Amino acid sequence: MPERSGAHILLEALKAEGVDTIFGIPGGAVIPILDALYDEEDLRFILMRHEQGAGHAADGYARATGRVGVCLATSGPGATNLVTALATANFDSVPMVAITGQVKTHLIGNDAFQEADITGIARPCTKHTYLVRDVTRLGAYMRAAFHIARTGRPGPVLVDIPVDVAVAKTGAPLPDGADLPGYKPVTKGNRRQIKRAAQAINAAERPLLYVGGGVVISGACDLLRDVAVKGDIPVTTTLMALGAFPEDHPLSLKMLGMHGTAFANYAVQETDLLIAVGARFDDRITGDLNKFAPKASILHIDIDPASISKNIRVDIPVVGDAADILAGLLPLIEQRDRKAWLEQVEAWKAEHPLAYSNDGLKPQYVVEQICQASDGKAIVCTEVGQNQMWAAQWYTHTRPRHFITSGGLGTMGYGFPAAIGAQVGRPDAIVVDVAGDGSIQMNIQELAPAVHDKIPVKICILNNGYLGMVRQWQELFYDRRYAGTQLSGNPDFVALAKAYGAKGMRVTRPEEVRPALDKAFADRDVWILDFAVEPEENVFPMVPAGEAIDRMIGGMA
């Protein structure tokens, strides 16, 4: 092999892994990498305006496409600015490779300018980290990083490359793949456990499928639907699994948990077999652990053995990839007459639908109109807070990888850069960021690359003048003492859009909503639609912290 620099080996490895886009920001320690990119025609570099935005964009790209997202940052503050994005991806099992520059190897540990121990800092919030001290190992580390990121329970991997390694040369060939003999995640479900699971399902009178993001990650959504239909089993999904099972299907109970539907939560409390697939029993789902699914045996299917019985005692564990296990279950499931159970579920749906009043411009109405204007086919990204929950509740989710949000970490500022990444990965889709007027300002600087690179994301701000979810808690539990939640200094978002070269429109009345959406969605420019919604509208139903999930307040007809 001819000698190549570390920077060129890095790009060679990225192309070998099928990477087509890098989101990042330059800096002194990554100049050799950017210089190598200068002549590269097969890799697109999108210059973001903050490293956190670059990380979230790589994350959104990964979630929308199912491929590994890639981001780049320099040493020191550039690398540390990635930490929130890494933690976000780690919580939500997103395959991502973050490449950071580092000071020269002989300066590591000497408090050199823009030095940070990013492998140490990032270790708790990544799946793995590498510090490359030898250019001959760079190719192997890159191959390993991608393999680790995408296999087992996916997650982010960080590769830290000192600047002298990036310029050093070697004739070492790029390995054909990863050589990790000690890393063997279990993907095949144990056949005996799958048989036990099928027997439990066939014996159950009131089974319920509780579906998490692992089903989307494994590409098992069609198998899930087949299992549900064959067994006549109702399905409820977590926030991360919205779209894994079509919400317009009769067996769908939509989302469960703190802001889930009443009928889903009631079903959890009455089921005699809770079938968890690719979910981890998060506290926003379970509420009071001692009162969660009190009548049920628990069947848990998950690729991560550490998730089994971590929060809830499991009766039948099946470790492995959801697609493999559901494929094994399908022929073993018997068709059962569960008429009484399904009639009870339908009664709950009829008695306790999601509801809101029609006075003023309501955020729920805006989300419904986004769904109708996009024919239910948009990729919906969200920020975090009330906007996120309204988007979860009122958009009818029917397709996997079409709802992208920060679930585990709850990262404000996530949605817009994630939408940029999603739009890059899915250029023909309508990509919408449903935002709050507080969270959109956390990474609004990414309007610059969106406009410059012609990435036509549509930002729909549900503008209520508050940090809405915190305000809701202050209203309900702190006697309306709105400390630190009133956003009285908000900018003119329409003027701000125009300042960046985007288009903008302010909407104040219900009859203006659909025309504004139609105009924006028909256009291939970046848009901000600023919806002046009711200031003190709340997200209901709501399970108060620490309560059982059937102890809900508000939001039901």
Coordinates of C-alpha atoms in Angstrom, one line a residue:
M1 CA 0.0 0.0 0.0
P2 CA 1.2 3.5 -0.7
E3 CA 1.8 5.7 2.3
R4 CA -1.2 7.9 3.3
S5 CA -1.6 10.3 6.1
G6 CA -3.8 9.5 9.1
A7 CA -6.3 12.0 7.8
H8 CA -6.6 10.2 4.5
I9 CA -6.9 6.9 6.2
L10 CA -9.7 8.3 8.2
L11 CA -11.6 9.4 5.1
E12 CA -10.8 6.0 3.4
A13 CA -12.4 4.3 6.4
L14 CA -15.5 6.5 6.4
K15 CA -16.1 5.8 2.7
A16 CA -15.6 2.1 3.3
E17 CA -18.3 2.2 5.9
G18 CA -20.7 3.9 3.4
V19 CA -20.6 7.3 5.0
D20 CA -21.7 10.2 2.7
T21 CA -22.1 13.1 5.1
I22 CA -20.1 14.6 8.0
F23 CA -21.6 17.3 10.2
G24 CA -19.0 19.4 12.0
I25 CA -17.0 22.5 12.9
P26 CA -13.3 22.9 12.2
G27 CA -10.5 23.8 14.7
G28 CA -6.8 23.7 15.0
A29 CA -6.6 20.0 15.9
V30 CA -8.6 18.9 12.9
I31 CA -7.2 21.1 10.2
P32 CA -5.4 18.1 8.6
I33 CA -8.7 16.2 8.4
L34 CA -10.4 19.2 6.8
D35 CA -7.5 19.7 4.4
A36 CA -7.9 16.1 3.3
L37 CA -11.7 16.7 2.9
Y38 CA -11.0 19.7 0.6
D39 CA -10.3 17.4 -2.4
E40 CA -12.8 14.7 -1.4
E41 CA -15.8 14.4 -3.8
D42 CA -17.6 11.5 -2.2
L43 CA -18.0 13.0 1.3
R44 CA -20.2 16.0 2.0
F45 CA -19.1 18.2 4.9
I46 CA -21.9 20.3 6.4
L47 CA -20.5 23.2 8.4
M48 CA -22.7 23.6 11.5
R49 CA -22.5 26.5 13.8
H50 CA -22.1 24.7 17.2
E51 CA -20.7 21.3 17.9
Q52 CA -23.8 20.3 19.8
G53 CA -25.8 21.0 16.7
A54 CA -23.4 18.9 14.7
G55 CA -23.9 16.0 17.1
H56 CA -27.7 16.2 17.0
A57 CA -27.6 16.5 13.2
A58 CA -25.6 13.3 13.0
D59 CA -28.1 11.7 15.4
G60 CA -31.1 12.8 13.4
Y61 CA -29.5 11.5 10.2
A62 CA -29.0 8.1 11.9
R63 CA -32.5 7.9 13.2
A64 CA -34.1 8.9 9.8
T65 CA -32.0 6.5 7.7
G66 CA -30.9 3.7 10.0
R67 CA -27.3 4.3 9.0
V68 CA -24.5 5.5 11.3
G69 CA -24.3 9.3 11.7
V70 CA -20.9 11.0 11.8
C71 CA -19.8 14.3 13.3
L72 CA -16.5 16.1 13.7
A73 CA -15.2 18.5 16.3
T74 CA -11.8 19.9 17.3
S75 CA -10.1 19.3 20.6
G76 CA -10.9 20.9 24.0
P77 CA -14.1 23.0 23.9
G78 CA -15.1 21.6 20.5
A79 CA -15.0 18.1 21.9
T80 CA -16.7 18.9 25.2
N81 CA -19.5 20.7 23.3
L82 CA -20.4 17.3 21.8
V83 CA -21.0 15.7 25.2
T84 CA -24.8 16.6 25.3
A85 CA -25.3 15.1 21.8
L86 CA -23.4 12.0 22.8
A87 CA -25.4 11.5 25.9
T88 CA -28.6 12.1 23.9
A89 CA -27.7 9.4 21.4
N90 CA -26.5 7.0 24.1
F91 CA -29.8 7.2 26.0
D92 CA -31.8 6.5 22.8
S93 CA -29.5 3.9 21.3
V94 CA -28.5 5.8 18.2
P95 CA -25.6 4.6 16.1
M96 CA -23.2 7.5 15.8
V97 CA -19.4 7.9 15.4
A98 CA -18.0 11.2 16.7
I99 CA -14.5 12.1 15.6
T100 CA -12.6 14.6 17.7
G101 CA -9.2 16.2 17.3
Q102 CA -6.7 16.1 20.1
V103 CA -3.4 17.9 20.9
K104 CA -0.1 16.2 19.9
T105 CA 0.5 12.9 21.6
H106 CA 3.5 14.1 23.6
L107 CA 1.4 17.0 25.0
I108 CA -1.5 14.8 26.3
G109 CA -1.7 15.2 30.0
N110 CA 0.3 18.4 30.1
D111 CA -2.7 20.9 30.1
A112 CA -1.8 22.0 26.6
F113 CA -3.9 24.7 24.8
Q114 CA -7.3 23.3 24.0
E115 CA -6.6 20.0 25.6
A116 CA -9.4 18.0 27.2
D117 CA -9.5 14.3 28.2
I118 CA -12.5 13.8 26.0
T119 CA -12.2 10.0 26.1
G120 CA -12.5 10.1 29.8
I121 CA -15.2 12.8 29.8
A122 CA -17.3 10.9 27.2
R123 CA -16.8 7.4 28.5
P124 CA -20.0 7.4 30.8
C125 CA -22.2 8.7 27.9
T126 CA -20.9 6.6 25.0
K127 CA -20.9 3.0 24.1
H128 CA -17.1 3.1 23.7
T129 CA -14.2 5.5 23.2
Y130 CA -10.8 5.3 21.4
L131 CA -7.7 7.5 21.7
V132 CA -5.6 6.8 18.7
R133 CA -1.9 7.1 19.6
D134 CA -0.5 5.2 16.6
V135 CA -1.4 6.0 13.0
T136 CA -1.0 2.3 12.0
R137 CA -4.0 1.5 14.3
L138 CA -6.3 4.3 13.0
G139 CA -7.9 2.2 10.3
A140 CA -8.6 -0.7 12.7
Y141 CA -10.1 1.6 15.4
M142 CA -12.4 3.2 12.8
R143 CA -13.6 -0.2 11.6
A144 CA -14.2 -1.2 15.2
A145 CA -16.0 2.1 16.0
F146 CA -18.6 1.6 13.3
H147 CA -19.1 -2.1 14.2
I148 CA -19.6 -1.3 17.8
A149 CA -21.9 1.7 17.0
R150 CA -24.3 -0.3 14.9
T151 CA -24.4 -3.7 16.5
G152 CA -26.1 -5.1 19.6
R153 CA -27.8 -2.2 21.4
P154 CA -26.6 0.6 19.1
G155 CA -24.9 3.8 20.5
P156 CA -22.3 6.5 20.0
V157 CA -18.6 5.8 19.8
L158 CA -16.0 8.5 20.0
V159 CA -12.6 8.4 18.2
D160 CA -10.1 10.9 19.4
I161 CA -7.3 11.6 17.0
P162 CA -4.2 13.7 18.0
V163 CA -3.1 16.1 15.3
D164 CA 0.3 14.5 14.9
V165 CA -1.5 11.1 14.2
A166 CA -3.6 12.9 11.6
V167 CA -0.5 14.0 9.7
A168 CA 1.7 10.9 10.3
K169 CA 1.9 8.5 7.3
T170 CA 1.8 4.8 7.0
G171 CA 1.5 2.1 4.4
A172 CA -0.7 -0.1 6.6
P173 CA -3.8 -1.3 4.7
L174 CA -7.3 -0.5 5.9
P175 CA -8.7 -3.7 7.5
D176 CA -11.6 -5.4 5.8
G177 CA -13.7 -5.2 8.9
A178 CA -13.6 -5.1 12.7
D179 CA -11.5 -7.5 14.7
L180 CA -13.2 -7.7 18.1
P181 CA -13.1 -11.3 19.4
G182 CA -14.3 -10.3 22.8
Y183 CA -17.3 -8.3 21.6
K184 CA -20.1 -10.7 20.7
P185 CA -23.6 -9.2 21.4
V186 CA -26.4 -11.8 21.5
T187 CA -28.7 -11.4 18.5
K188 CA -30.4 -14.8 18.3
G189 CA -33.1 -15.5 20.8
N190 CA -33.0 -18.7 22.8
R191 CA -35.4 -21.1 21.1
R192 CA -36.6 -22.6 24.4
Q193 CA -37.3 -19.1 25.8
I194 CA -39.2 -18.2 22.6
K195 CA -41.3 -21.3 23.0
R196 CA -42.0 -20.3 26.6
A197 CA -43.0 -16.8 25.5
A198 CA -45.4 -18.2 22.8
Q199 CA -47.0 -20.5 25.4
A200 CA -47.6 -17.6 27.7
I201 CA -49.1 -15.5 24.9
N202 CA -51.4 -18.3 23.8
A203 CA -52.6 -18.9 27.4
A204 CA -53.2 -15.2 28.2
E205 CA -56.8 -13.8 28.2
R206 CA -55.7 -10.1 28.2
P207 CA -52.3 -9.8 26.5
L208 CA -50.8 -6.4 25.7
L209 CA -47.8 -5.5 23.5
Y210 CA -45.7 -2.7 25.0
V211 CA -43.3 -1.7 22.3
G212 CA -40.2 0.4 22.5
G213 CA -37.7 1.9 20.1
G214 CA -35.8 -1.4 19.8
V215 CA -38.4 -2.6 17.4
V216 CA -37.7 0.3 15.1
I217 CA -33.9 -0.1 15.4
S218 CA -34.1 -3.8 14.5
G219 CA -36.4 -3.3 11.5
A220 CA -39.0 -5.5 13.1
C221 CA -42.1 -3.3 12.6
D222 CA -43.8 -5.6 10.0
L223 CA -43.2 -8.6 12.2
L224 CA -44.7 -6.8 15.1
R225 CA -47.8 -6.1 13.2
D226 CA -48.1 -9.7 12.1
V227 CA -47.8 -10.9 15.7
A228 CA -50.3 -8.4 16.9
V229 CA -52.9 -9.2 14.2
K230 CA -52.4 -13.0 14.4
G231 CA -52.8 -13.0 18.2
D232 CA -55.5 -10.2 18.3
I233 CA -53.2 -8.3 20.8
P234 CA -53.6 -4.6 21.4
V235 CA -50.4 -2.5 21.0
T236 CA -49.2 0.5 22.9
T237 CA -45.9 2.2 22.1
T238 CA -43.4 4.4 23.9
L239 CA -42.3 7.8 22.7
M240 CA -39.3 6.2 21.0
A241 CA -41.5 3.7 19.1
L242 CA -44.2 6.0 17.7
G243 CA -44.9 4.8 14.2
A244 CA -43.6 1.3 14.9
F245 CA -47.2 0.2 14.8
P246 CA -49.7 2.3 12.8
E247 CA -51.9 4.4 15.0
D248 CA -54.8 4.2 12.6
H249 CA -54.9 0.4 13.2
P250 CA -57.8 -0.9 15.3
L251 CA -55.4 -2.6 17.7
S252 CA -53.4 0.6 18.4
L253 CA -53.6 2.2 21.8
K254 CA -51.1 4.9 20.8
M255 CA -48.6 6.0 23.5
L256 CA -48.6 5.0 27.1
G257 CA -47.1 6.6 30.2
M258 CA -47.1 10.0 31.9
H259 CA -48.6 11.8 28.9
G260 CA -50.0 8.7 27.2
T261 CA -53.6 7.9 26.4
A262 CA -55.9 7.0 29.2
F263 CA -57.0 3.8 27.4
A264 CA -53.4 2.6 27.0
N265 CA -52.7 3.2 30.7
Y266 CA -55.9 1.4 31.8
A267 CA -55.0 -1.5 29.6
V268 CA -51.5 -1.8 31.2
Q269 CA -53.2 -2.0 34.6
E270 CA -55.6 -4.7 33.5
T271 CA -53.5 -6.9 31.3
D272 CA -52.6 -10.4 32.5
L273 CA -49.5 -10.6 30.2
L274 CA -47.4 -7.5 29.4
I275 CA -45.2 -8.3 26.3
A276 CA -42.4 -5.8 26.4
V277 CA -40.5 -5.6 23.1
G278 CA -37.4 -3.4 22.8
A279 CA -38.4 -1.3 25.7
R280 CA -36.7 -0.6 29.0
F281 CA -39.5 0.2 31.6
D282 CA -38.5 3.9 31.9
D283 CA -39.9 5.8 34.8
R284 CA -42.1 8.0 32.5
I285 CA -43.8 4.7 31.5
T286 CA -44.1 2.9 34.8
G287 CA -45.0 5.6 37.3
D288 CA -45.1 4.0 40.7
L289 CA -43.2 0.8 40.2
N290 CA -45.1 -0.9 43.0
K291 CA -48.4 -0.3 41.2
F292 CA -47.4 -0.9 37.6
A293 CA -49.2 -3.7 35.7
P294 CA -50.3 -5.3 39.0
K295 CA -52.2 -8.2 37.4
A296 CA -49.7 -9.1 34.7
S297 CA -46.9 -11.6 34.2
I298 CA -44.0 -9.8 32.4
L299 CA -42.5 -11.1 29.2
H300 CA -39.5 -9.0 28.1
I301 CA -37.8 -9.2 24.8
D302 CA -34.6 -7.1 24.5
I303 CA -31.2 -7.2 22.9
D304 CA -29.5 -5.7 26.0
P305 CA -29.3 -8.2 28.9
A306 CA -28.6 -5.4 31.3
S307 CA -32.1 -4.1 30.7
I308 CA -33.8 -7.3 31.8
S309 CA -35.2 -7.0 35.3
K310 CA -33.4 -3.7 35.8
N311 CA -36.5 -1.8 36.8
I312 CA -39.3 -4.4 36.7
R313 CA -39.1 -8.0 37.7
V314 CA -39.4 -10.1 34.6
D315 CA -41.1 -13.5 34.5
I316 CA -40.0 -14.6 31.0
P317 CA -36.8 -13.0 29.6
V318 CA -35.8 -13.4 25.9
V319 CA -32.5 -11.8 25.1
G320 CA -31.8 -11.1 21.4
D321 CA -32.7 -9.0 18.4
A322 CA -36.4 -8.2 18.2
A323 CA -36.7 -9.2 14.6
D324 CA -35.2 -12.6 15.2
I325 CA -37.4 -13.2 18.2
L326 CA -40.6 -12.0 16.7
A327 CA -39.9 -14.1 13.6
G328 CA -39.5 -17.1 15.9
L329 CA -42.7 -16.3 17.8
L330 CA -45.0 -15.7 14.8
P331 CA -45.5 -19.3 13.7
L332 CA -46.0 -20.4 17.4
I333 CA -48.8 -17.9 18.2
E334 CA -52.3 -19.3 18.1
Q335 CA -55.3 -17.4 17.0
R336 CA -57.4 -16.8 20.1
D337 CA -60.9 -15.4 20.7
R338 CA -60.2 -12.4 22.7
K339 CA -63.4 -10.6 22.1
A340 CA -64.1 -9.6 25.7
W341 CA -60.6 -8.0 26.0
L342 CA -60.9 -6.1 22.8
E343 CA -64.4 -4.9 23.6
Q344 CA -63.1 -3.6 26.9
V345 CA -60.2 -1.8 25.2
E346 CA -62.7 -0.3 22.7
A347 CA -64.9 0.9 25.6
W348 CA -62.0 2.7 27.2
K349 CA -61.2 4.3 23.8
A350 CA -64.8 5.5 23.5
E351 CA -65.0 6.7 27.1
H352 CA -61.6 8.4 27.4
P353 CA -60.4 9.8 24.1
L354 CA -57.8 12.5 23.8
A355 CA -59.6 15.9 23.9
Y356 CA -59.1 19.6 24.0
S357 CA -61.3 22.7 23.9
N358 CA -61.7 24.7 20.8
D359 CA -61.4 28.2 22.2
G360 CA -58.5 30.2 20.7
L361 CA -55.5 28.9 18.7
K362 CA -54.6 25.6 20.4
P363 CA -51.3 23.8 19.9
Q364 CA -53.1 20.5 19.5
Y365 CA -55.0 21.9 16.6
V366 CA -51.8 23.1 15.0
V367 CA -50.3 19.6 15.2
E368 CA -53.4 18.0 13.8
Q369 CA -53.2 20.4 10.9
I370 CA -49.5 19.5 10.4
C371 CA -50.5 15.9 10.1
Q372 CA -53.3 16.6 7.6
A373 CA -51.2 19.1 5.5
S374 CA -48.4 16.5 5.2
D375 CA -50.9 13.6 4.6
G376 CA -49.4 12.0 7.7
K377 CA -46.1 11.3 5.8
A378 CA -43.8 14.0 7.3
I379 CA -40.7 13.2 9.3
V380 CA -41.6 14.9 12.5
C381 CA -38.7 16.0 14.8
T382 CA -39.4 17.7 18.1
E383 CA -37.7 19.8 20.7
V384 CA -38.5 18.8 24.3
G385 CA -41.3 19.8 26.5
Q386 CA -45.0 20.5 25.8
N387 CA -44.3 20.7 22.0
Q388 CA -42.9 17.2 22.1
M389 CA -45.8 15.7 23.9
W390 CA -48.4 17.5 21.7
A391 CA -46.6 16.2 18.6
A392 CA -46.6 12.7 20.1
Q393 CA -50.3 12.8 21.0
W394 CA -51.9 14.7 18.1
Y395 CA -50.0 13.6 15.0
T396 CA -51.1 10.2 13.7
H397 CA -47.9 8.2 13.5
T398 CA -48.1 5.4 11.0
R399 CA -44.5 4.9 9.8
P400 CA -41.3 4.0 11.6
R401 CA -38.3 6.4 11.5
H402 CA -40.8 9.3 11.0
F403 CA -40.8 10.6 14.6
I404 CA -37.5 11.8 15.9
T405 CA -37.1 13.1 19.4
S406 CA -34.9 13.1 22.5
G407 CA -36.5 10.5 24.7
G408 CA -34.2 9.4 27.5
L409 CA -32.2 12.6 28.1
G410 CA -34.9 15.1 27.2
T411 CA -32.5 17.5 25.4
M412 CA -33.9 20.9 24.7
G413 CA -32.4 22.3 21.4
Y414 CA -32.3 18.8 19.9
G415 CA -35.1 19.0 17.4
F416 CA -33.9 21.6 14.8
P417 CA -30.4 20.2 14.2
A418 CA -31.8 16.7 14.2
A419 CA -34.3 17.8 11.6
I420 CA -31.4 19.1 9.5
G421 CA -29.7 15.7 9.7
A422 CA -33.0 13.9 8.9
Q423 CA -33.5 16.1 5.9
V424 CA -30.0 15.5 4.6
G425 CA -30.6 11.7 5.0
R426 CA -34.1 11.8 3.5
P427 CA -33.9 14.7 1.0
D428 CA -37.3 13.9 -0.6
A429 CA -39.3 14.0 2.6
I430 CA -41.1 16.8 4.3
V431 CA -39.2 17.3 7.6
V432 CA -40.9 19.3 10.3
D433 CA -39.4 20.5 13.6
V434 CA -42.2 21.0 16.1
A435 CA -40.7 23.4 18.6
G436 CA -41.3 25.5 21.6
D437 CA -40.3 29.2 21.7
G438 CA -37.8 28.4 24.4
S439 CA -36.2 25.3 23.1
I440 CA -35.8 26.5 19.5
Q441 CA -33.5 29.3 20.7
M442 CA -31.0 26.8 22.1
N443 CA -29.7 25.9 18.6
I444 CA -31.4 28.4 16.4
Q445 CA -28.0 29.4 14.9
E446 CA -28.3 26.3 12.8
L447 CA -30.5 28.3 10.5
A448 CA -27.2 29.3 8.8
P449 CA -26.3 25.9 7.5
A450 CA -29.9 25.0 6.7
V451 CA -30.2 28.0 4.4
H452 CA -26.7 27.9 3.0
D453 CA -26.8 24.2 2.2
K454 CA -30.4 24.4 1.0
I455 CA -31.8 22.0 3.6
P456 CA -35.5 22.8 3.5
V457 CA -36.6 22.1 7.1
K458 CA -39.9 23.6 8.3
I459 CA -39.9 24.9 11.9
C460 CA -43.3 25.1 13.5
I461 CA -43.0 27.0 16.7
L462 CA -45.8 26.5 19.3
N463 CA -45.2 29.9 20.8
N464 CA -46.8 30.3 24.2
G465 CA -44.4 32.7 25.8
Y466 CA -43.3 30.3 28.4
L467 CA -40.9 27.4 29.1
G468 CA -44.2 25.5 28.9
M469 CA -43.7 22.2 30.6
V470 CA -42.0 23.7 33.6
R471 CA -44.8 26.3 33.7
Q472 CA -47.4 23.5 33.6
W473 CA -45.8 21.9 36.7
Q474 CA -45.6 25.3 38.4
E475 CA -49.3 25.8 37.7
L476 CA -50.4 22.4 38.9
F477 CA -48.1 21.8 41.9
Y478 CA -46.6 25.2 42.8
D479 CA -49.6 27.5 43.0
R480 CA -48.8 29.2 39.7
R481 CA -45.6 30.7 41.0
Y482 CA -44.1 31.1 37.5
A483 CA -40.4 31.6 38.6
G484 CA -38.0 31.7 35.6
T485 CA -40.4 30.4 33.0
Q486 CA -41.8 33.6 31.3
L487 CA -40.1 34.2 28.0
S488 CA -40.7 38.0 27.8
G489 CA -37.6 38.6 25.7
N490 CA -38.4 36.4 22.7
P491 CA -37.3 37.7 19.4
D492 CA -39.5 38.3 16.3
F493 CA -39.1 34.9 14.8
V494 CA -40.3 36.0 11.4
A495 CA -37.7 38.8 11.3
L496 CA -35.1 36.3 12.6
A497 CA -35.9 33.9 9.8
K498 CA -35.4 36.6 7.2
A499 CA -32.2 37.7 8.8
Y500 CA -30.8 34.2 8.1
G501 CA -32.2 34.1 4.6
A502 CA -35.1 31.8 5.5
K503 CA -38.8 32.5 5.1
G504 CA -41.2 33.2 8.0
M505 CA -44.8 33.8 8.8
R506 CA -46.7 34.5 12.1
V507 CA -50.1 32.8 12.6
T508 CA -52.5 34.0 15.2
R509 CA -55.9 32.5 14.3
P510 CA -57.1 28.9 13.6
E511 CA -58.2 29.7 10.1
E512 CA -54.7 30.8 9.2
V513 CA -53.0 27.6 10.2
R514 CA -53.7 25.3 7.2
P515 CA -53.0 28.0 4.5
A516 CA -49.6 28.8 6.2
L517 CA -48.7 25.1 6.3
D518 CA -49.7 24.5 2.7
K519 CA -47.5 27.4 1.6
A520 CA -44.5 26.2 3.6
F521 CA -44.8 22.6 2.7
A522 CA -45.1 23.3 -1.0
D523 CA -41.8 25.3 -0.9
R524 CA -38.3 24.0 -1.0
D525 CA -37.0 26.8 1.3
V526 CA -36.4 26.9 5.0
W527 CA -39.4 28.2 6.9
I528 CA -40.3 29.3 10.4
L529 CA -44.0 29.3 11.1
D530 CA -44.6 31.1 14.4
F531 CA -47.9 30.0 15.9
A532 CA -49.2 32.2 18.7
V533 CA -50.9 29.5 20.7
E534 CA -52.8 29.8 24.0
P535 CA -50.3 30.7 26.7
E536 CA -51.5 28.4 29.5
E537 CA -52.6 25.4 27.6
N538 CA -51.5 22.2 29.3
V539 CA -50.5 18.7 28.1
F540 CA -53.1 16.2 29.3
P541 CA -53.6 13.5 30.3
M542 CA -50.9 13.7 32.9
V543 CA -49.7 11.2 35.5
P544 CA -48.3 13.2 38.5
A545 CA -44.8 12.1 39.5
G546 CA -44.8 9.0 41.7
E547 CA -48.4 8.1 41.0
A548 CA -49.7 4.9 39.4
I549 CA -50.2 5.3 35.7
D550 CA -54.0 5.0 35.9
R551 CA -54.1 8.0 38.3
M552 CA -54.3 10.6 35.5
I553 CA -55.5 14.2 35.5
G554 CA -57.1 16.1 32.7
G555 CA -57.4 15.8 28.9
M556 CA -60.1 13.2 28.6
A557 CA -63.6 13.7 27.3

